[in-house]
mmCIF file of C-alpha atoms and ligand atoms in Angstrom:
data_model
loop_
_atom_site.group_PDB
_atom_site.id
_atom_site.type_symbol
_atom_site.label_atom_id
_atom_site.label_comp_id
_atom_site.label_asym_id
_atom_site.label_seq_id
_atom_site.Cartn_x
_atom_site.Cartn_y
_atom_site.Cartn_z
ATOM 1 C CA MET A 3 0.000 0.000 0.000
ATOM 2 C CA LEU A 4 1.297 3.400 -0.841
ATOM 3 C CA GLN A 5 1.158 6.164 1.642
ATOM 4 C CA ARG A 6 2.269 9.720 1.543
ATOM 5 C CA VAL A 7 4.857 10.346 4.190
ATOM 6 C CA VAL A 8 5.984 13.888 3.727
ATOM 7 C CA ASP A 9 4.699 16.548 1.435
ATOM 8 C CA ASP A 10 5.540 19.533 3.398
ATOM 9 C CA CYS A 11 6.785 21.850 0.772
ATOM 10 C CA GLY A 12 3.525 22.532 -1.020
ATOM 11 C CA GLY A 13 4.133 21.247 -4.478
ATOM 12 C CA CYS A 14 7.893 21.676 -4.514
ATOM 13 C CA GLY A 15 8.040 18.097 -5.728
ATOM 14 C CA LYS A 16 9.904 16.705 -2.764
ATOM 15 C CA GLY A 17 6.999 14.720 -1.342
ATOM 16 C CA LEU A 18 7.672 11.023 -0.852
ATOM 17 C CA VAL A 19 5.345 8.209 -1.813
ATOM 18 C CA VAL A 20 6.701 4.954 -0.464
ATOM 19 C CA SER A 21 5.882 1.414 0.582
ATOM 20 C CA ARG A 22 5.465 0.389 4.208
ATOM 21 C CA GLN A 23 9.099 -0.840 4.528
ATOM 22 C CA GLU A 24 10.355 2.277 2.868
ATOM 23 C CA PHE A 25 8.148 4.276 5.200
ATOM 24 C CA ILE A 26 10.118 2.969 8.190
ATOM 25 C CA ARG A 27 13.452 3.636 6.493
ATOM 26 C CA ALA A 28 12.290 7.083 5.455
ATOM 27 C CA ALA A 29 11.090 7.847 8.963
ATOM 28 C CA LEU A 30 14.481 6.861 10.360
ATOM 29 C CA ALA A 31 16.247 8.922 7.729
ATOM 30 C CA LEU A 32 14.012 11.890 8.443
ATOM 31 C CA ALA A 33 14.987 11.694 12.091
ATOM 32 C CA ALA A 34 18.490 12.660 10.998
ATOM 33 C CA VAL A 35 17.314 15.636 8.951
ATOM 34 C CA PRO A 36 17.392 18.689 11.201
ATOM 35 C CA LEU A 37 15.166 20.872 9.044
ATOM 36 C CA LEU A 38 12.168 18.572 9.089
ATOM 37 C CA ARG A 39 12.087 16.434 12.166
ATOM 38 C CA PRO A 40 9.369 13.820 12.372
ATOM 39 C CA ILE A 41 6.219 15.342 13.658
ATOM 40 C CA GLU A 42 5.909 12.726 16.422
ATOM 41 C CA ALA A 43 9.033 14.127 18.060
ATOM 42 C CA PHE A 44 6.940 17.039 19.298
ATOM 43 C CA ALA A 45 3.695 15.288 20.092
ATOM 44 C CA ALA A 46 3.917 16.576 23.614
ATOM 45 C CA ALA A 47 0.384 16.925 24.879
ATOM 46 C CA PRO A 48 -1.534 14.104 26.524
ATOM 47 C CA ALA A 49 -2.709 11.380 24.152
ATOM 48 C CA GLY A 50 -5.870 12.285 22.326
ATOM 49 C CA SER A 51 -5.686 16.016 22.794
ATOM 50 C CA GLY A 52 -2.274 17.013 21.447
ATOM 51 C CA ILE A 53 -1.541 18.738 18.183
ATOM 52 C CA GLU A 54 1.385 18.165 15.872
ATOM 53 C CA VAL A 55 4.030 20.671 14.903
ATOM 54 C CA SER A 56 6.861 20.421 12.367
ATOM 55 C CA GLU A 57 10.178 22.239 12.371
ATOM 56 C CA ILE A 58 10.247 23.733 8.863
ATOM 57 C CA ALA A 59 13.530 25.634 9.395
ATOM 58 C CA PRO A 60 15.861 25.818 12.394
ATOM 59 C CA GLY A 61 13.790 27.115 15.306
ATOM 60 C CA VAL A 62 10.699 27.694 13.150
ATOM 61 C CA PHE A 63 7.736 25.431 13.868
ATOM 62 C CA VAL A 64 4.373 25.148 12.134
ATOM 63 C CA HIS A 65 1.166 23.340 12.975
ATOM 64 C CA GLN A 66 -1.020 22.550 9.988
ATOM 65 C CA GLY A 67 -4.756 22.956 10.549
ATOM 66 C CA ARG A 68 -7.495 20.860 8.994
ATOM 67 C CA TYR A 69 -9.442 21.807 5.896
ATOM 68 C CA GLU A 70 -12.727 21.890 7.787
ATOM 69 C CA MET A 71 -15.312 24.231 9.267
ATOM 70 C CA GLN A 72 -15.123 24.510 13.052
ATOM 71 C CA SER A 73 -16.792 21.610 14.863
ATOM 72 C CA PRO A 74 -16.919 19.954 18.303
ATOM 73 C CA LYS A 75 -14.566 17.290 16.924
ATOM 74 C CA ASN A 76 -11.836 19.572 15.541
ATOM 75 C CA ARG A 77 -12.242 22.098 18.420
ATOM 76 C CA GLY A 78 -11.332 24.966 16.104
ATOM 77 C CA ASP A 79 -8.147 23.411 14.778
ATOM 78 C CA MET A 80 -8.579 24.607 11.188
ATOM 79 C CA ALA A 81 -5.804 27.116 10.525
ATOM 80 C CA ASN A 82 -2.038 26.994 10.538
ATOM 81 C CA ALA A 83 -0.181 28.382 13.530
ATOM 82 C CA GLY A 84 3.526 28.694 14.168
ATOM 83 C CA PHE A 85 6.187 29.692 16.631
ATOM 84 C CA VAL A 86 9.753 30.891 16.395
ATOM 85 C CA VAL A 87 12.312 30.120 19.083
ATOM 86 C CA GLY A 88 15.112 32.621 19.771
ATOM 87 C CA SER A 89 17.898 32.381 22.319
ATOM 88 C CA ASP A 90 15.917 34.584 24.746
ATOM 89 C CA ALA A 91 12.258 34.164 23.902
ATOM 90 C CA VAL A 92 9.535 32.567 21.820
ATOM 91 C CA ALA A 93 7.057 34.290 19.514
ATOM 92 C CA VAL A 94 3.798 32.535 18.679
ATOM 93 C CA ILE A 95 2.230 33.322 15.314
ATOM 94 C CA ASP A 96 -1.535 32.757 15.540
ATOM 95 C CA THR A 97 -3.181 30.666 18.230
ATOM 96 C CA LEU A 98 -5.829 28.534 16.448
ATOM 97 C CA GLY A 99 -9.585 28.604 16.962
ATOM 98 C CA SER A 100 -10.276 27.870 20.625
ATOM 99 C CA GLU A 101 -8.685 28.145 24.030
ATOM 100 C CA LYS A 102 -8.563 24.319 24.054
ATOM 101 C CA VAL A 103 -6.392 23.973 20.944
ATOM 102 C CA GLY A 104 -4.473 27.057 22.090
ATOM 103 C CA VAL A 105 -3.517 25.074 25.194
ATOM 104 C CA ASP A 106 -2.423 22.202 22.949
ATOM 105 C CA LEU A 107 -0.275 24.601 20.929
ATOM 106 C CA ARG A 108 1.238 25.952 24.142
ATOM 107 C CA ASN A 109 2.008 22.384 25.263
ATOM 108 C CA ALA A 110 3.671 21.687 21.918
ATOM 109 C CA ILE A 111 5.837 24.802 22.373
ATOM 110 C CA GLN A 112 6.844 23.747 25.864
ATOM 111 C CA ALA A 113 7.832 20.329 24.569
ATOM 112 C CA VAL A 114 10.343 22.042 22.288
ATOM 113 C CA THR A 115 11.705 24.842 24.482
ATOM 114 C CA ASN A 116 11.547 26.253 27.993
ATOM 115 C CA LYS A 117 12.201 29.795 26.734
ATOM 116 C CA PRO A 118 9.495 32.296 27.776
ATOM 117 C CA ILE A 119 6.657 33.051 25.368
ATOM 118 C CA ARG A 120 7.141 36.801 25.094
ATOM 119 C CA TYR A 121 5.054 37.575 22.003
ATOM 120 C CA VAL A 122 1.755 36.308 20.635
ATOM 121 C CA ILE A 123 1.294 37.700 17.140
ATOM 122 C CA ASN A 124 -2.036 37.546 15.293
ATOM 123 C CA THR A 125 -1.871 37.676 11.495
ATOM 124 C CA HIS A 126 -5.454 39.013 11.333
ATOM 125 C CA MET A 127 -8.730 39.048 13.270
ATOM 126 C CA HIS A 128 -10.445 35.823 12.185
ATOM 127 C CA PRO A 129 -11.494 33.487 15.015
ATOM 128 C CA ASP A 130 -9.646 30.443 13.680
ATOM 129 C CA HIS A 131 -6.412 32.444 14.156
ATOM 130 C CA VAL A 132 -7.095 34.374 17.377
ATOM 131 C CA PHE A 133 -9.481 32.396 19.588
ATOM 132 C CA GLY A 134 -6.583 30.463 21.138
ATOM 133 C CA ASN A 135 -5.074 33.692 22.509
ATOM 134 C CA ALA A 136 -6.616 33.108 25.941
ATOM 135 C CA ALA A 137 -4.407 30.031 26.414
ATOM 136 C CA PHE A 138 -1.345 32.314 26.487
ATOM 137 C CA LYS A 139 -2.567 34.943 28.969
ATOM 138 C CA GLN A 140 -0.760 33.090 31.766
ATOM 139 C CA ASP A 141 2.550 33.858 29.982
ATOM 140 C CA SER A 142 1.833 37.617 30.056
ATOM 141 C CA PRO A 143 3.124 38.091 26.521
ATOM 142 C CA ALA A 144 2.741 41.161 24.347
ATOM 143 C CA PHE A 145 -0.220 40.438 22.055
ATOM 144 C CA VAL A 146 0.878 41.974 18.769
ATOM 145 C CA ALA A 147 -1.234 42.741 15.692
ATOM 146 C CA ASN A 148 -2.005 45.162 12.885
ATOM 147 C CA HIS A 149 -3.268 48.441 14.390
ATOM 148 C CA LYS A 150 -6.626 47.869 12.701
ATOM 149 C CA LEU A 151 -7.201 44.446 14.263
ATOM 150 C CA ALA A 152 -8.576 45.649 17.588
ATOM 151 C CA ARG A 153 -11.296 47.737 15.991
ATOM 152 C CA GLY A 154 -12.295 44.976 13.550
ATOM 153 C CA LEU A 155 -12.338 42.199 16.127
ATOM 154 C CA ALA A 156 -14.133 44.276 18.760
ATOM 155 C CA SER A 157 -16.868 45.237 16.325
ATOM 156 C CA ARG A 158 -17.481 41.616 15.391
ATOM 157 C CA ALA A 159 -16.845 40.070 18.800
ATOM 158 C CA ASP A 160 -20.466 39.263 19.644
ATOM 159 C CA ARG A 161 -21.125 37.684 16.271
ATOM 160 C CA TYR A 162 -17.861 35.714 16.288
ATOM 161 C CA LEU A 163 -18.525 34.406 19.796
ATOM 162 C CA ALA A 164 -22.114 33.400 19.011
ATOM 163 C CA THR A 165 -21.210 31.659 15.759
ATOM 164 C CA ASN A 166 -18.326 29.751 17.286
ATOM 165 C CA LYS A 167 -20.334 28.714 20.327
ATOM 166 C CA ARG A 168 -22.920 27.245 18.010
ATOM 167 C CA MET A 169 -20.439 25.504 15.716
ATOM 168 C CA LEU A 170 -17.903 24.307 18.300
ATOM 169 C CA GLY A 171 -20.402 23.257 20.951
ATOM 170 C CA ASP A 172 -20.173 24.114 24.632
ATOM 171 C CA ASP A 173 -17.167 21.915 25.479
ATOM 172 C CA ALA A 174 -14.831 23.130 22.758
ATOM 173 C CA PHE A 175 -16.066 26.706 23.155
ATOM 174 C CA ALA A 176 -15.353 26.844 26.903
ATOM 175 C CA GLY A 177 -12.475 29.194 27.732
ATOM 176 C CA ILE A 178 -12.687 31.254 24.547
ATOM 177 C CA GLU A 179 -12.540 34.988 25.091
ATOM 178 C CA ILE A 180 -11.705 38.021 23.007
ATOM 179 C CA VAL A 181 -8.087 38.937 23.746
ATOM 180 C CA LEU A 182 -7.238 42.192 21.988
ATOM 181 C CA PRO A 183 -3.708 43.243 21.033
ATOM 182 C CA THR A 184 -1.570 45.104 23.540
ATOM 183 C CA VAL A 185 0.913 46.190 20.867
ATOM 184 C CA ALA A 186 -0.386 47.659 17.606
ATOM 185 C CA VAL A 187 1.789 47.682 14.489
ATOM 186 C CA ASP A 188 1.221 50.770 12.340
ATOM 187 C CA ASP A 189 3.527 49.996 9.474
ATOM 188 C CA LYS A 190 6.550 47.898 10.249
ATOM 189 C CA THR A 191 8.239 46.765 13.445
ATOM 190 C CA ALA A 192 10.967 44.389 14.579
ATOM 191 C CA LEU A 193 10.839 41.931 17.480
ATOM 192 C CA ASP A 194 14.122 40.678 18.906
ATOM 193 C CA LEU A 195 13.911 37.094 20.145
ATOM 194 C CA GLY A 196 17.644 36.866 20.905
ATOM 195 C CA GLY A 197 19.875 35.836 18.012
ATOM 196 C CA ARG A 198 17.049 36.351 15.559
ATOM 197 C CA THR A 199 14.662 39.122 14.631
ATOM 198 C CA LEU A 200 11.111 39.031 13.361
ATOM 199 C CA ILE A 201 10.015 41.778 10.973
ATOM 200 C CA LEU A 202 6.268 42.507 11.162
ATOM 201 C CA GLU A 203 4.647 44.409 8.304
ATOM 202 C CA THR A 204 1.066 45.589 7.940
ATOM 203 C CA GLN A 205 -0.377 45.059 4.478
ATOM 204 C CA ARG A 206 -2.918 46.851 2.334
ATOM 205 C CA THR A 207 -6.532 45.679 2.655
ATOM 206 C CA ALA A 208 -6.642 42.250 1.015
ATOM 207 C CA HIS A 209 -7.904 39.136 2.854
ATOM 208 C CA THR A 210 -9.055 41.539 5.606
ATOM 209 C CA ASP A 211 -8.235 45.162 6.438
ATOM 210 C CA ASN A 212 -5.875 44.016 9.219
ATOM 211 C CA ASP A 213 -3.467 41.525 7.654
ATOM 212 C CA LEU A 214 0.069 41.365 9.036
ATOM 213 C CA THR A 215 3.035 39.414 7.650
ATOM 214 C CA ILE A 216 5.984 38.167 9.670
ATOM 215 C CA THR A 217 9.485 37.429 8.401
ATOM 216 C CA ASP A 218 11.979 35.466 10.464
ATOM 217 C CA THR A 219 15.205 37.025 9.207
ATOM 218 C CA ALA A 220 17.407 34.199 10.511
ATOM 219 C CA THR A 221 15.830 31.660 8.165
ATOM 220 C CA ASP A 222 14.131 33.968 5.628
ATOM 221 C CA THR A 223 10.781 32.360 6.460
ATOM 222 C CA LEU A 224 7.752 34.510 5.610
ATOM 223 C CA PHE A 225 4.486 33.906 7.451
ATOM 224 C CA LEU A 226 1.690 35.161 5.214
ATOM 225 C CA GLY A 227 -1.338 34.326 7.358
ATOM 226 C CA ASP A 228 -4.473 34.210 5.235
ATOM 227 C CA LEU A 229 -2.922 36.250 2.463
ATOM 228 C CA LEU A 230 -2.024 32.769 1.248
ATOM 229 C CA PHE A 231 -4.527 29.944 1.002
ATOM 230 C CA SER A 232 -3.603 26.579 -0.492
ATOM 231 C CA MET A 233 -6.085 23.709 -0.926
ATOM 232 C CA HIS A 234 -8.607 25.550 1.323
ATOM 233 C CA VAL A 235 -10.621 27.964 -0.832
ATOM 234 C CA PRO A 236 -9.584 31.594 -0.194
ATOM 235 C CA THR A 237 -12.052 33.634 1.837
ATOM 236 C CA LEU A 238 -12.548 37.281 0.935
ATOM 237 C CA ASP A 239 -13.221 39.678 3.800
ATOM 238 C CA GLY A 240 -11.269 42.715 2.632
ATOM 239 C CA SER A 241 -10.719 43.769 -0.975
ATOM 240 C CA ILE A 242 -10.422 41.588 -4.066
ATOM 241 C CA ARG A 243 -8.594 44.381 -5.883
ATOM 242 C CA GLY A 244 -6.244 44.892 -2.967
ATOM 243 C CA TRP A 245 -5.579 41.163 -2.637
ATOM 244 C CA LEU A 246 -4.801 40.739 -6.337
ATOM 245 C CA ALA A 247 -2.437 43.723 -6.203
ATOM 246 C CA LEU A 248 -0.750 42.278 -3.136
ATOM 247 C CA ILE A 249 -0.331 38.916 -4.879
ATOM 248 C CA ASP A 250 1.459 40.724 -7.724
ATOM 249 C CA ASP A 251 3.870 42.119 -5.132
ATOM 250 C CA LEU A 252 4.322 38.743 -3.462
ATOM 251 C CA LYS A 253 5.274 37.166 -6.786
ATOM 252 C CA GLN A 254 8.228 39.551 -6.953
ATOM 253 C CA ARG A 255 9.227 38.854 -3.375
ATOM 254 C CA LYS A 256 12.015 36.469 -2.447
ATOM 255 C CA ALA A 257 11.811 34.212 0.606
ATOM 256 C CA ALA A 258 13.361 30.870 1.432
ATOM 257 C CA ARG A 259 9.856 29.623 2.205
ATOM 258 C CA VAL A 260 6.404 30.974 2.959
ATOM 259 C CA VAL A 261 3.856 29.667 5.453
ATOM 260 C CA PRO A 262 0.196 29.864 4.402
ATOM 261 C CA GLY A 263 -2.674 30.539 6.795
ATOM 262 C CA HIS A 264 -4.362 27.447 5.403
ATOM 263 C CA GLY A 265 -2.408 24.846 3.468
ATOM 264 C CA PRO A 266 0.841 22.903 3.831
ATOM 265 C CA HIS A 267 3.405 23.771 6.494
ATOM 266 C CA ALA A 268 5.622 25.578 4.002
ATOM 267 C CA MET A 269 5.600 26.531 0.322
ATOM 268 C CA GLN A 270 7.681 28.326 -2.288
ATOM 269 C CA LEU A 271 7.121 31.655 -4.025
ATOM 270 C CA PRO A 272 6.005 32.478 -6.629
ATOM 271 C CA GLU A 273 4.168 29.184 -7.299
ATOM 272 C CA ALA A 274 2.471 29.198 -3.892
ATOM 273 C CA VAL A 275 0.252 32.166 -4.711
ATOM 274 C CA GLU A 276 -0.670 31.165 -8.265
ATOM 275 C CA PRO A 277 -3.790 29.011 -7.602
ATOM 276 C CA GLU A 278 -5.155 31.691 -5.260
ATOM 277 C CA GLN A 279 -4.376 34.379 -7.844
ATOM 278 C CA HIS A 280 -6.204 32.348 -10.489
ATOM 279 C CA TYR A 281 -9.237 31.901 -8.224
ATOM 280 C CA LEU A 282 -9.529 35.587 -7.324
ATOM 281 C CA ALA A 283 -8.800 36.797 -10.857
ATOM 282 C CA THR A 284 -11.467 34.460 -12.227
ATOM 283 C CA ILE A 285 -14.076 35.828 -9.807
ATOM 284 C CA ALA A 286 -13.063 39.414 -10.585
ATOM 285 C CA ALA A 287 -13.253 38.867 -14.349
ATOM 286 C CA ASP A 288 -16.583 37.027 -14.195
ATOM 287 C CA VAL A 289 -18.159 39.576 -11.846
ATOM 288 C CA ARG A 290 -16.942 42.538 -13.923
ATOM 289 C CA LYS A 291 -18.465 41.015 -17.045
ATOM 290 C CA LEU A 292 -21.789 40.336 -15.309
ATOM 291 C CA ILE A 293 -21.922 43.903 -14.002
ATOM 292 C CA LYS A 294 -21.106 45.230 -17.475
ATOM 293 C CA ASP A 295 -23.922 43.093 -18.893
ATOM 294 C CA GLY A 296 -26.366 44.525 -16.366
ATOM 295 C CA LYS A 297 -26.697 41.299 -14.373
ATOM 296 C CA THR A 298 -27.552 41.184 -10.682
ATOM 297 C CA LEU A 299 -25.776 39.960 -7.587
ATOM 298 C CA GLU A 300 -28.074 36.947 -7.622
ATOM 299 C CA ASP A 301 -26.942 36.093 -11.160
ATOM 300 C CA ALA A 302 -23.344 36.396 -10.053
ATOM 301 C CA THR A 303 -23.761 34.048 -7.090
ATOM 302 C CA LYS A 304 -25.037 31.374 -9.443
ATOM 303 C CA THR A 305 -22.344 31.602 -12.106
ATOM 304 C CA ALA A 306 -19.227 33.614 -11.256
ATOM 305 C CA GLY A 307 -16.109 31.552 -10.651
ATOM 306 C CA PHE A 308 -17.825 28.176 -10.526
ATOM 307 C CA GLU A 309 -15.268 26.690 -12.908
ATOM 308 C CA GLU A 310 -12.905 26.791 -9.896
ATOM 309 C CA ARG A 311 -15.092 24.464 -7.865
ATOM 310 C CA ASP A 312 -13.018 21.282 -8.236
ATOM 311 C CA ALA A 313 -9.780 23.066 -7.419
ATOM 312 C CA TRP A 314 -10.612 23.830 -3.790
ATOM 313 C CA LYS A 315 -11.737 22.295 -0.525
ATOM 314 C CA LEU A 316 -14.681 23.985 1.268
ATOM 315 C CA PHE A 317 -15.692 25.697 -1.979
ATOM 316 C CA ASP A 318 -19.410 25.336 -1.219
ATOM 317 C CA ASP A 319 -18.937 26.825 2.235
ATOM 318 C CA TYR A 320 -17.311 30.069 1.117
ATOM 319 C CA HIS A 321 -17.522 30.690 -2.602
ATOM 320 C CA VAL A 322 -20.896 32.435 -2.766
ATOM 321 C CA ARG A 323 -19.821 34.733 0.067
ATOM 322 C CA ASN A 324 -16.654 35.566 -1.879
ATOM 323 C CA VAL A 325 -18.633 36.391 -4.997
ATOM 324 C CA THR A 326 -21.014 38.540 -2.956
ATOM 325 C CA ALA A 327 -18.121 40.495 -1.452
ATOM 326 C CA ALA A 328 -16.466 40.891 -4.863
ATOM 327 C CA PHE A 329 -19.714 42.084 -6.454
ATOM 328 C CA ALA A 330 -20.283 44.694 -3.742
ATOM 329 C CA GLU A 331 -16.769 46.003 -4.286
ATOM 330 C CA LEU A 332 -16.589 45.891 -8.067
ATOM 331 C CA GLU A 333 -19.994 47.366 -8.855
ATOM 332 C CA TRP A 334 -18.631 50.717 -7.630
ATOM 333 C CA GLU A 335 -15.600 50.729 -9.922
HETATM 334 ZN ZN1 ZN B 27 -8.752 34.526 7.723
#
């Protein structure tokens, strides 16, 4: 039987497909590879509740979320989260979608390092990236985000809490609270973790109006948050024009690897952004044509971009909302 062992580089072609015997050999060989240790090495939390993290570059760890809507079973574990370990301190990048999985992420960090968690960075305001923040309050970190995040999250707090309570169920929802940033990034800032620096940059309105990217300069790893979706259909909550313009910029950008908000642990530019670019450009083109032809929003939600359906997971959950947002934006061009 064939099984996929490692495909961590998002289409870079280095994934392995091997037999069971080869699987064991490959697992042993992987144990000797410092850049991608076997995930089990960090399965720290108690059996049944832990989450897995992979070291994608020295001191840079990523947990890959599931391609699912939030549910009692996944407890809000649907986005990627990461952490970077310096010689003095740890920075967490996103905290997953509940206090429960936030605790699991914290346990996974403590299995890797006893350095203090000094920073919790949120890439944007969506619950699947920020609802684990409460798990880190005991560390008294600086909660760091785009300066627009607090306003956006506060204005949607009631709705986000109600929706997640309903979808997660009482058990998985317990412990969730809105934890707003204590440090707001206006443009660009640097965080010193000891021996390595993170560069945080606010971005133009794209996925949301409060996206923030993080570069670990020691390894040239770029965390893109939900500016990059892979496999999971992109979700548009900002500006389709802004996002497409930002993707053009990203295609010119160099990084050793990028980490998507949803998708594999790590990917390569420029290929990583191409499926997302195709999806958004297709919606924009279809919606512009419909508007030009005098069609309505309802027409658009039945036709625009549907040729992309087979390319994405969770398409039926988000696509019509994306078309609706695009229509509202583009009809005023
Ligand atoms: Zn998001």
